CSV table of C-alpha atoms in Angstrom, one decimal:
chain,number,residue,atom,x,y,z
N,1054,MET,CA,-10.5,10.3,-49.2
N,1055,LYS,CA,-11.2,8.3,-46.0
N,1056,ASN,CA,-8.2,6.3,-46.4
N,1057,ILE,CA,-6.2,9.1,-47.0
N,1058,GLN,CA,-7.3,10.9,-44.1
N,1059,LYS,CA,-6.4,7.7,-41.9
N,1060,SER,CA,-2.9,7.6,-43.3
N,1061,VAL,CA,-2.0,11.3,-42.5
N,1062,TYR,CA,-3.4,10.8,-38.9
N,1063,LYS,CA,-1.1,7.6,-38.5
N,1064,LEU,CA,1.7,9.8,-39.7
N,1065,THR,CA,1.3,12.7,-37.8
N,1066,CYS,CA,1.0,10.1,-34.6
N,1067,TYR,CA,4.1,8.4,-35.5
N,1068,ILE,CA,6.0,11.6,-35.9
N,1069,LYS,CA,4.7,12.6,-32.3
N,1070,VAL,CA,5.5,9.3,-31.0
N,1071,ILE,CA,9.4,9.4,-32.7
N,1072,SER,CA,9.7,13.1,-31.1
N,1073,MET,CA,8.5,12.2,-27.8
N,1074,LEU,CA,10.6,8.9,-27.6
N,1075,ILE,CA,13.7,11.0,-28.3
N,1076,ILE,CA,12.8,13.2,-25.5
N,1077,LEU,CA,12.3,10.1,-23.4
N,1078,GLN,CA,15.9,8.6,-24.0
N,1079,THR,CA,17.3,11.8,-22.8
N,1080,SER,CA,15.2,13.0,-19.9
N,1081,ASN,CA,13.0,11.9,-17.2
N,1082,ILE,CA,9.9,13.1,-18.5
N,1083,VAL,CA,6.9,11.1,-17.0
N,1084,PHE,CA,3.1,11.4,-18.4
N,1085,ALA,CA,0.0,12.2,-16.6
N,1086,GLU,CA,-3.3,10.5,-17.2
N,1087,ASN,CA,-5.0,13.3,-16.5
N,1088,SER,CA,-5.3,16.8,-14.8
N,1089,GLU,CA,-7.2,16.1,-11.8
N,1090,LEU,CA,-4.2,15.7,-9.4
N,1091,SER,CA,-6.0,16.7,-6.2
N,1092,GLU,CA,-9.2,14.8,-6.5
N,1093,LYS,CA,-9.8,12.7,-3.4
N,1094,GLN,CA,-10.5,8.9,-3.8
N,1095,PHE,CA,-11.3,7.8,-0.3
N,1096,SER,CA,-10.2,8.1,3.3
N,1097,PHE,CA,-9.9,6.1,6.2
N,1098,TRP,CA,-9.3,6.0,10.1
N,1099,VAL,CA,-6.2,4.2,12.0
N,1100,ILE,CA,-6.7,4.1,16.0
N,1101,SER,CA,-5.2,1.7,18.4
N,1102,ASP,CA,-4.7,1.0,22.2
N,1103,LEU,CA,-8.3,1.4,23.1
N,1104,HIS,CA,-7.9,-0.6,26.1
N,1105,SER,CA,-11.7,-1.2,26.4
N,1106,GLY,CA,-12.1,-1.9,30.2
N,1107,SER,CA,-10.3,-0.2,33.2
N,1108,TRP,CA,-6.3,0.2,33.0
N,1109,ASP,CA,-4.7,1.6,36.3
N,1110,GLY,CA,-7.6,3.3,37.2
N,1111,TYR,CA,-8.3,4.8,33.9
N,1112,PHE,CA,-11.9,4.3,32.7
N,1113,GLN,CA,-11.6,4.2,28.6
N,1114,GLN,CA,-15.1,4.2,27.5
N,1115,PRO,CA,-15.4,7.9,27.4
N,1116,LYS,CA,-12.5,8.3,25.2
N,1117,ILE,CA,-13.5,5.6,23.2
N,1118,ARG,CA,-17.0,7.0,22.5
N,1119,ALA,CA,-15.8,10.3,21.9
N,1120,ALA,CA,-13.1,9.2,19.3
N,1121,LEU,CA,-15.7,7.2,17.6
N,1122,THR,CA,-18.3,10.0,17.8
N,1123,ASP,CA,-15.5,12.7,16.3
N,1124,ILE,CA,-14.8,10.3,13.4
N,1125,LYS,CA,-18.4,10.2,12.3
N,1126,GLU,CA,-19.0,14.1,12.7
N,1127,THR,CA,-15.7,14.9,11.1
N,1128,ASP,CA,-15.7,12.4,8.1
N,1129,PRO,CA,-19.1,10.8,8.0
N,1130,ASP,CA,-18.3,9.2,4.5
N,1131,THR,CA,-14.9,7.6,5.5
N,1132,SER,CA,-14.5,4.2,4.0
N,1133,ALA,CA,-13.5,2.6,7.2
N,1134,ILE,CA,-12.0,2.8,10.7
N,1135,ILE,CA,-8.9,0.3,11.3
N,1136,THR,CA,-8.4,-0.5,14.9
N,1137,ASN,CA,-4.9,-1.5,15.2
N,1138,GLY,CA,-4.7,-3.8,18.2
N,1139,ASP,CA,-5.1,-3.6,22.4
N,1140,ASN,CA,-8.8,-3.2,21.4
N,1141,VAL,CA,-9.3,-4.4,25.0
N,1142,GLU,CA,-7.3,-4.2,28.4
N,1143,SER,CA,-8.1,-8.0,28.8
N,1144,ASN,CA,-9.7,-10.3,26.9
N,1145,THR,CA,-12.7,-11.0,28.8
N,1146,ASP,CA,-16.3,-10.8,28.2
N,1147,GLY,CA,-16.8,-7.6,30.3
N,1148,CYS,CA,-14.1,-5.6,28.3
N,1149,TRP,CA,-15.6,-6.8,25.0
N,1150,GLU,CA,-19.1,-6.0,25.7
N,1151,GLN,CA,-18.1,-2.6,26.7
N,1152,LEU,CA,-16.5,-2.1,23.6
N,1153,VAL,CA,-19.0,-3.5,21.4
N,1154,LYS,CA,-21.7,-1.4,23.1
N,1155,ALA,CA,-19.8,1.9,22.8
N,1156,ILE,CA,-19.4,0.9,18.9
N,1157,ASN,CA,-23.1,0.1,18.6
N,1158,ASP,CA,-24.2,3.3,20.6
N,1159,THR,CA,-21.7,5.7,18.4
N,1160,ILE,CA,-21.3,4.5,14.8
N,1161,GLY,CA,-23.3,1.8,14.7
N,1162,ASP,CA,-23.1,0.2,11.2
N,1163,SER,CA,-22.4,3.5,9.4
N,1164,ILE,CA,-18.8,3.2,9.0
N,1165,PRO,CA,-16.9,-0.3,8.5
N,1166,MET,CA,-14.6,-1.4,10.9
N,1167,TYR,CA,-11.7,-3.8,10.8
N,1168,PHE,CA,-9.7,-5.2,13.7
N,1169,THR,CA,-5.9,-6.1,14.1
N,1170,ILE,CA,-5.1,-8.0,17.3
N,1171,GLY,CA,-2.6,-6.7,19.9
N,1172,ASN,CA,-1.0,-8.1,22.7
N,1173,HIS,CA,-3.5,-7.3,25.2
N,1174,GLU,CA,-6.0,-9.8,23.6
N,1175,LEU,CA,-3.4,-12.5,24.1
N,1176,LYS,CA,-2.4,-11.7,27.5
N,1177,VAL,CA,-0.6,-14.8,29.5
N,1178,GLU,CA,-1.9,-13.5,32.8
N,1179,ASP,CA,-5.3,-13.7,31.7
N,1180,GLY,CA,-5.3,-17.5,31.9
N,1181,GLY,CA,-6.7,-18.8,28.6
N,1182,THR,CA,-4.8,-20.9,25.9
N,1183,TYR,CA,-4.2,-18.9,22.9
N,1184,ASN,CA,-7.0,-20.9,21.0
N,1185,GLU,CA,-9.3,-19.7,23.5
N,1186,GLU,CA,-8.2,-16.2,23.4
N,1187,LEU,CA,-8.7,-16.3,19.8
N,1188,GLU,CA,-12.2,-17.7,19.9
N,1189,ARG,CA,-13.2,-14.7,22.1
N,1190,TYR,CA,-11.4,-12.5,20.0
N,1191,PHE,CA,-13.3,-13.4,16.9
N,1192,LYS,CA,-16.8,-13.9,18.8
N,1193,TYR,CA,-16.6,-10.0,19.5
N,1194,THR,CA,-14.8,-8.6,16.7
N,1195,ASN,CA,-16.7,-10.5,14.2
N,1196,SER,CA,-19.9,-8.8,15.8
N,1197,VAL,CA,-19.2,-5.5,14.9
N,1198,SER,CA,-16.7,-5.9,11.8
N,1199,ALA,CA,-17.5,-5.1,8.4
N,1200,ASP,CA,-16.2,-8.8,7.5
N,1201,ASP,CA,-18.0,-11.0,9.9
N,1202,THR,CA,-16.3,-14.3,8.6
N,1203,ILE,CA,-12.4,-13.2,10.0
N,1204,ASP,CA,-10.8,-16.6,11.6
N,1205,SER,CA,-7.1,-15.9,11.3
N,1206,VAL,CA,-5.1,-13.1,13.0
N,1207,PHE,CA,-3.5,-12.4,9.6
N,1208,TYR,CA,-5.9,-11.3,6.6
N,1209,ALA,CA,-6.7,-8.9,3.7
N,1210,HIS,CA,-9.4,-7.0,2.4
N,1211,LYS,CA,-9.7,-4.4,-0.4
N,1212,ILE,CA,-11.0,-0.8,-0.3
N,1213,ASN,CA,-11.2,1.1,-3.1
N,1214,GLY,CA,-9.1,-1.6,-5.2
N,1215,GLN,CA,-6.3,-1.0,-2.7
N,1216,TYR,CA,-5.1,-3.8,-0.3
N,1217,PHE,CA,-5.6,-3.5,3.4
N,1218,ILE,CA,-3.1,-6.2,5.2
N,1219,HIS,CA,-3.6,-7.2,8.9
N,1220,LEU,CA,-0.8,-9.0,10.6
N,1221,GLY,CA,-0.9,-10.4,14.2
N,1222,SER,CA,0.8,-12.7,16.7
N,1223,GLN,CA,0.6,-16.8,16.5
N,1224,SER,CA,1.4,-17.4,19.5
N,1225,GLN,CA,1.6,-16.1,23.4
N,1226,ASN,CA,4.3,-14.7,25.3
N,1227,GLU,CA,4.9,-12.9,28.4
N,1228,THR,CA,6.9,-10.2,26.9
N,1229,GLY,CA,3.8,-9.1,24.5
N,1230,GLN,CA,6.1,-9.4,21.0
N,1231,ALA,CA,4.3,-10.5,18.2
N,1232,ASP,CA,5.4,-13.8,16.4
N,1233,LEU,CA,4.8,-13.9,13.2
N,1234,HIS,CA,5.4,-17.8,11.7
N,1235,GLN,CA,6.6,-18.5,8.3
N,1236,ASP,CA,3.1,-18.9,6.9
N,1237,GLN,CA,2.2,-15.4,7.8
N,1238,LEU,CA,5.4,-14.3,6.4
N,1239,ALA,CA,5.0,-16.0,3.2
N,1240,TRP,CA,1.5,-15.1,2.8
N,1241,LEU,CA,2.4,-11.5,3.4
N,1242,GLU,CA,5.1,-11.7,0.6
N,1243,ASP,CA,2.7,-13.3,-1.5
N,1244,ALA,CA,-0.3,-10.5,-0.9
N,1245,LEU,CA,2.5,-7.5,-1.6
N,1246,ASN,CA,3.5,-9.3,-4.9
N,1247,ARG,CA,0.1,-9.4,-5.9
N,1248,ALA,CA,-0.6,-5.6,-5.1
N,1249,ASP,CA,2.7,-4.9,-7.1
N,1250,LYS,CA,1.4,-7.1,-10.1
N,1251,GLU,CA,-1.9,-5.2,-10.0
N,1252,GLY,CA,-0.4,-1.8,-9.7
N,1253,VAL,CA,-1.9,-0.6,-6.5
N,1254,ARG,CA,-1.0,0.2,-3.2
N,1255,ALA,CA,-0.8,-1.8,-0.1
N,1256,TYR,CA,-1.5,-0.5,3.6
N,1257,VAL,CA,-0.3,-2.7,6.1
N,1258,PHE,CA,-1.5,-2.7,9.9
N,1259,ILE,CA,0.6,-4.5,12.9
N,1260,HIS,CA,0.0,-3.8,16.6
N,1261,GLN,CA,3.8,-3.9,17.2
N,1262,ALA,CA,6.1,-1.6,15.2
N,1263,LEU,CA,9.5,-2.6,13.9
N,1264,LYS,CA,12.7,-1.4,15.5
N,1265,ASN,CA,13.9,2.0,14.7
N,1266,THR,CA,11.0,3.2,12.5
N,1267,VAL,CA,8.6,5.2,14.6
N,1268,SER,CA,8.4,7.2,18.0
N,1269,GLY,CA,8.8,4.6,21.0
N,1270,THR,CA,11.1,1.9,18.9
N,1271,ARG,CA,14.2,4.1,18.6
N,1272,GLY,CA,17.4,4.3,21.0
N,1273,GLU,CA,17.0,2.9,24.7
N,1274,MET,CA,13.1,2.0,23.6
N,1275,ALA,CA,13.8,0.0,20.7
N,1276,GLY,CA,13.0,-3.2,22.5
N,1277,TYR,CA,9.6,-2.4,23.5
N,1278,ASP,CA,7.1,-5.3,22.7
N,1279,VAL,CA,9.0,-5.8,19.6
N,1280,ILE,CA,8.4,-8.6,16.7
N,1281,ILE,CA,10.3,-11.6,16.9
N,1282,GLN,CA,10.7,-11.8,13.3
N,1283,ASP,CA,11.9,-8.0,13.0
N,1284,SER,CA,14.4,-8.6,10.2
N,1285,GLU,CA,12.3,-11.1,8.4
N,1286,LEU,CA,9.4,-8.9,8.2
N,1287,ARG,CA,11.4,-5.9,7.2
N,1288,GLU,CA,13.3,-7.3,4.3
N,1289,ILE,CA,9.8,-8.6,3.0
N,1290,LEU,CA,8.7,-5.1,3.3
N,1291,ASP,CA,11.7,-3.4,2.1
N,1292,ALA,CA,11.0,-5.0,-1.5
N,1293,HIS,CA,7.7,-3.0,-1.9
N,1294,PRO,CA,8.0,0.7,-1.6
N,1295,ASN,CA,4.2,0.9,-2.5
N,1296,VAL,CA,3.6,0.4,1.0
N,1297,LEU,CA,2.5,2.4,4.1
N,1298,VAL,CA,2.9,0.5,7.4
N,1299,PHE,CA,1.0,1.4,10.8
N,1300,SER,CA,1.6,0.5,14.3
N,1301,GLY,CA,0.5,1.2,17.8
N,1302,ASP,CA,1.6,-0.5,20.8
N,1303,THR,CA,3.8,2.4,22.4
N,1304,HIS,CA,1.0,4.8,23.1
N,1305,ILE,CA,3.4,7.7,22.2
N,1306,HIS,CA,1.4,10.8,21.3
N,1307,LEU,CA,1.6,12.2,17.9
N,1308,GLU,CA,3.4,15.6,18.8
N,1309,TYR,CA,6.6,13.6,19.7
N,1310,PRO,CA,9.3,13.6,17.1
N,1311,ASN,CA,9.4,10.9,14.5
N,1312,GLN,CA,5.8,10.2,14.8
N,1313,ALA,CA,6.5,9.1,11.0
N,1314,LEU,CA,9.3,7.6,9.0
N,1315,LEU,CA,8.4,8.6,5.6
N,1316,GLY,CA,9.8,6.8,2.5
N,1317,GLY,CA,8.6,9.0,-0.3
N,1318,ARG,CA,8.1,7.5,-3.5
N,1319,GLU,CA,11.2,5.2,-3.2
N,1320,LYS,CA,10.8,3.6,0.1
N,1321,LEU,CA,7.8,2.5,2.2
N,1322,SER,CA,6.5,4.8,4.8
N,1323,TYR,CA,5.8,3.9,8.7
N,1324,PHE,CA,3.3,5.6,10.9
N,1325,ASN,CA,2.7,5.4,14.9
N,1326,ASP,CA,-1.1,5.9,15.3
N,1327,GLY,CA,-1.2,7.3,18.5
N,1328,ALA,CA,-3.6,5.9,21.5
N,1329,ILE,CA,-7.1,6.2,22.6
N,1330,GLY,CA,-7.2,4.7,26.2
N,1331,LYS,CA,-4.0,6.1,27.6
N,1332,MET,CA,-1.1,8.2,25.9
N,1333,SER,CA,2.5,8.4,26.9
N,1334,SER,CA,5.5,10.5,26.3
N,1335,ILE,CA,9.5,9.8,26.6
N,1336,GLU,CA,11.2,12.3,28.9
N,1337,ASN,CA,14.9,11.8,29.9
N,1338,GLY,CA,14.5,8.1,28.5
N,1339,ALA,CA,11.5,7.3,30.8
N,1340,TRP,CA,7.8,6.8,30.0
N,1341,THR,CA,5.4,9.4,31.3
N,1342,ASP,CA,1.9,9.9,31.2
N,1343,TYR,CA,0.6,12.2,28.6
N,1344,GLU,CA,-3.0,13.4,28.4
N,1345,GLY,CA,-5.6,13.0,25.4
N,1346,SER,CA,-6.5,10.6,22.9
N,1347,GLN,CA,-5.2,10.7,19.6
N,1348,GLY,CA,-5.3,8.6,16.1
N,1349,LEU,CA,-4.8,9.3,12.3
N,1350,CYS,CA,-7.0,10.0,9.3
N,1351,VAL,CA,-5.6,9.0,6.1
N,1352,GLU,CA,-6.8,10.6,2.8
N,1353,VAL,CA,-6.0,9.1,-0.4
N,1354,TYR,CA,-5.7,11.5,-3.6
N,1355,ASN,CA,-4.7,10.7,-7.0
N,1356,ASP,CA,-1.3,12.6,-6.6
N,1357,LYS,CA,-0.8,12.1,-2.9
N,1358,ILE,CA,-1.7,10.4,0.3
N,1359,LEU,CA,-2.2,13.0,3.6
N,1360,VAL,CA,-1.8,11.3,6.9
N,1361,ARG,CA,-3.3,13.7,9.8
N,1362,GLY,CA,-3.0,13.3,13.2
N,1363,ARG,CA,-6.4,14.0,15.0
N,1364,ASP,CA,-6.9,15.1,18.7
N,1365,PHE,CA,-10.1,13.2,19.5
N,1366,ALA,CA,-10.5,15.1,23.0
N,1367,ASN,CA,-10.5,18.6,21.5
N,1368,LYS,CA,-12.1,17.9,18.4
N,1369,GLN,CA,-8.8,19.5,16.5
N,1370,TRP,CA,-6.1,18.4,14.0
N,1371,ILE,CA,-2.6,18.0,15.2
N,1372,SER,CA,-0.6,20.6,13.4
N,1373,SER,CA,2.6,18.7,14.1
N,1374,ALA,CA,1.4,15.6,12.8
N,1375,GLN,CA,0.7,16.2,9.2
N,1376,SER,CA,2.3,14.2,6.7
N,1377,GLU,CA,2.1,13.9,2.6
N,1378,ILE,CA,3.3,11.3,0.4
N,1379,ASP,CA,4.1,12.3,-3.1
N,1380,ILE,CA,2.5,9.0,-5.0
N,1381,ASP,CA,1.0,10.5,-8.4
N,1382,ASP,CA,-0.3,7.5,-9.6
N,1383,ASN,CA,-0.6,9.3,-12.5
N,1384,LYS,CA,3.3,8.7,-13.4
N,1385,SER,CA,4.2,5.7,-15.3
N,1386,GLU,CA,6.8,4.7,-12.9
N,1387,GLU,CA,3.9,4.0,-10.0
N,1388,LYS,CA,2.3,1.4,-12.6
N,1389,PRO,CA,2.8,-2.1,-12.8
N,1390,GLN,CA,5.8,-3.5,-14.4
N,1391,LEU,CA,5.9,-4.6,-17.7
N,1392,GLU,CA,8.1,-7.9,-18.1
N,1393,VAL,CA,9.2,-8.4,-21.5
N,1394,GLU,CA,11.0,-11.6,-23.1
N,1395,PHE,CA,12.6,-11.5,-26.5
N,1396,ILE,CA,12.7,-14.7,-28.6
N,1397,ASP,CA,14.4,-15.6,-31.9
N,1398,GLU,CA,13.0,-17.7,-34.7
N,1399,SER,CA,14.3,-20.9,-33.0
N,1400,GLY,CA,12.6,-20.2,-29.6
N,1401,ASN,CA,15.7,-19.2,-27.9
N,1402,ARG,CA,15.5,-16.4,-25.1
N,1403,LEU,CA,17.8,-13.2,-26.1
N,1404,ASN,CA,19.0,-11.4,-23.1
N,1405,ASP,CA,21.2,-8.6,-24.5
N,1406,PHE,CA,21.0,-5.5,-27.0
N,1407,ASN,CA,23.5,-7.3,-29.5
N,1408,SER,CA,21.6,-10.6,-29.9
N,1409,ILE,CA,18.3,-9.1,-30.2
N,1410,ALA,CA,19.3,-6.4,-32.5
N,1411,SER,CA,21.1,-8.7,-34.8
N,1412,ALA,CA,18.2,-11.6,-35.4
N,1413,ASP,CA,15.4,-11.4,-38.0
N,1414,ASN,CA,12.1,-11.5,-36.7
N,1415,VAL,CA,12.8,-11.4,-33.1
N,1416,LYS,CA,9.5,-11.7,-31.2
N,1417,VAL,CA,8.7,-9.6,-28.3
N,1418,HIS,CA,6.5,-11.3,-25.5
N,1419,MET,CA,4.9,-9.7,-22.4
N,1420,PRO,CA,2.3,-11.2,-20.1
N,1421,MET,CA,-1.0,-9.5,-20.2
N,1422,LEU,CA,-1.7,-7.4,-17.4
N,1423,GLU,CA,-4.8,-6.2,-15.5
N,1424,ALA,CA,-4.0,-2.6,-16.0
N,1425,ILE,CA,-4.0,-3.1,-19.8
N,1426,LYS,CA,-6.7,-5.4,-19.8
N,1427,GLU,CA,-9.1,-3.0,-17.8
N,1428,ASN,CA,-8.0,-0.1,-20.4
N,1429,ASN,CA,-9.5,-2.1,-23.0
N,1430,LYS,CA,-7.6,-0.4,-25.7
N,1431,ALA,CA,-3.8,-0.4,-26.2
N,1432,VAL,CA,-0.6,-0.1,-28.3
N,1433,ALA,CA,2.7,-1.8,-27.5
N,1434,VAL,CA,5.7,0.1,-28.8
N,1435,ALA,CA,9.2,-1.4,-29.0
N,1436,VAL,CA,12.1,1.4,-29.6
N,1437,PHE,CA,15.7,0.7,-30.7
N,1438,TYR,CA,18.2,3.4,-29.6
N,1439,ASP,CA,21.8,3.5,-30.4
N,1440,SER,CA,24.7,3.8,-27.8
N,1441,ASP,CA,24.5,7.5,-28.0
N,1442,GLY,CA,20.5,7.3,-27.4
N,1443,ARG,CA,19.7,8.4,-31.0
N,1444,TYR,CA,16.5,6.6,-32.3
N,1445,ILE,CA,16.9,3.9,-34.7
N,1446,LYS,CA,13.9,2.1,-35.2
N,1447,LEU,CA,10.1,1.7,-33.8
N,1448,CYS,CA,8.1,-1.4,-33.9
N,1449,THR,CA,4.3,-1.0,-32.8
N,1450,GLU,CA,1.6,-3.5,-32.4
N,1451,GLU,CA,-2.0,-2.8,-31.7
N,1452,ILE,CA,-3.5,-4.9,-28.8
N,1453,THR,CA,-7.0,-6.3,-29.8
N,1454,ASP,CA,-7.3,-9.3,-27.6
N,1455,PHE,CA,-6.9,-8.8,-24.2
N,1456,SER,CA,-7.6,-12.5,-23.3
N,1457,LYS,CA,-3.9,-13.6,-24.0
N,1458,ASP,CA,-0.5,-12.6,-23.7
N,1459,ILE,CA,0.8,-10.1,-26.0
N,1460,GLU,CA,3.6,-10.8,-28.8
N,1461,PHE,CA,4.6,-9.3,-32.0
N,1462,SER,CA,7.6,-9.6,-34.3
N,1463,MET,CA,10.1,-6.8,-34.5
N,1464,GLY,CA,10.9,-7.6,-38.3
N,1465,GLU,CA,14.5,-7.3,-40.1
N,1466,ALA,CA,17.8,-7.0,-37.7
N,1467,ILE,CA,19.6,-3.9,-37.7
N,1468,LYS,CA,23.3,-3.0,-37.7
N,1469,GLU,CA,23.8,-1.7,-34.4
N,1470,THR,CA,25.9,-3.8,-32.0
N,1471,GLU,CA,25.5,-1.5,-29.0
N,1472,GLY,CA,22.4,0.6,-27.8
N,1473,SER,CA,19.4,-0.1,-25.9
N,1474,ILE,CA,15.7,-1.1,-26.4
N,1475,LYS,CA,12.7,0.4,-24.6
N,1476,VAL,CA,9.2,-1.2,-24.5
N,1477,PHE,CA,5.9,0.7,-23.7
N,1478,VAL,CA,2.3,-0.3,-23.6
N,1479,TRP,CA,0.4,2.8,-24.3
N,1480,ASP,CA,-3.6,3.6,-24.5
N,1481,SER,CA,-2.9,4.7,-28.1
N,1482,LEU,CA,-0.5,6.2,-30.3
N,1483,SER,CA,-2.2,9.4,-30.2
N,1484,SER,CA,-2.0,10.1,-26.6
N,1485,MET,CA,0.5,8.0,-25.5
N,1486,LYS,CA,-0.8,7.8,-21.9
N,1487,PRO,CA,1.2,4.6,-20.4
N,1488,LEU,CA,-0.5,1.6,-18.9
N,1489,CYS,CA,2.6,0.0,-16.9
N,1490,LYS,CA,5.9,0.7,-16.4
N,1491,ASN,CA,8.5,0.4,-19.4
N,1492,ALA,CA,11.0,-2.4,-19.8
N,1493,SER,CA,14.3,-1.9,-20.9
N,1494,VAL,CA,17.5,-3.8,-22.2
């Protein structure tokens, strides 16, 4: 009796699968993992241009203390505060000691902090060599950072399983430009590839902004403290739409137009993160002073990311600086890409529908992905469709060994010469929850 029930259940699953596969071939339907699409995962804050010390007569400590206090009161359980460069006005012991004291007096170690280097930490006029400036920078930032072992201007860490990537200049120059050497660019590309492979998001922090992205980088202002390797960095970032980029340096207030350049689900997004020490605006093509102190709160949900501008001086949200990015990590296209090879009995790789469909016992081979391994339960599904999109054949393989790559045979050849093949990996035949992006031929 149990065997009959098991067979009926399996047949019911196959009927459900075939029906859904027919729909999949003719629509853009996607699957949701669960219904809790608005559940908050975590938050973090991005501030920059603190300029601890005195700048043009402005004493920055009250603003720094007010901003840190407001963050702690508004979001005490936040996962991190990222300070995105120009933490001090000059890279001197006095400026750093003021900043460290402000941090210890306000948030202490209650909120993890991570630092990005800016151009003011590397000012040529301060008189120190690049290595001397770095030594002082790491001495003080590591004394209050969540990671006290940082020894590079570019580094990465994870929060809630997602990548936080910090970039920084590898040389001093009088113009304050960021100089990203090839080792840093290669490291960045590798880090973003790892994030893609793991199916997680990446947040990139760099003090100087890419040209023609956010406010203060467009038109006549596009050359302001730019990145020397602008085109090379942009090419790397553009290949990874699962990325949010945060920059400071311009000091432009968050009510100003183009505070964000949103890419949605198809492209990466850029954000200006305001300024703490002293803000600016642009009027008639000229920089002007702007009163206040502003930064960003980033709230990450299952289905969206909210980036919210905060006015620290008045302890209120900035209504014109509220951005929402639809990410819906419950949708299969946001998951890691499934890489599939089709191999015939002689060990040859087959690359087109006709050669795959006309051969017997073609093996489907795909690397084991972390998303599949972590689920600890999965089924692989290969489906043949004809040239009109009609279902022809279904092959399934229950995955039981998660320590090795996935491989199974698709059995006898079919007569079709034109059509397509889709390969899925689901949690089961009954719920059909995708664990990765499907592959197609």
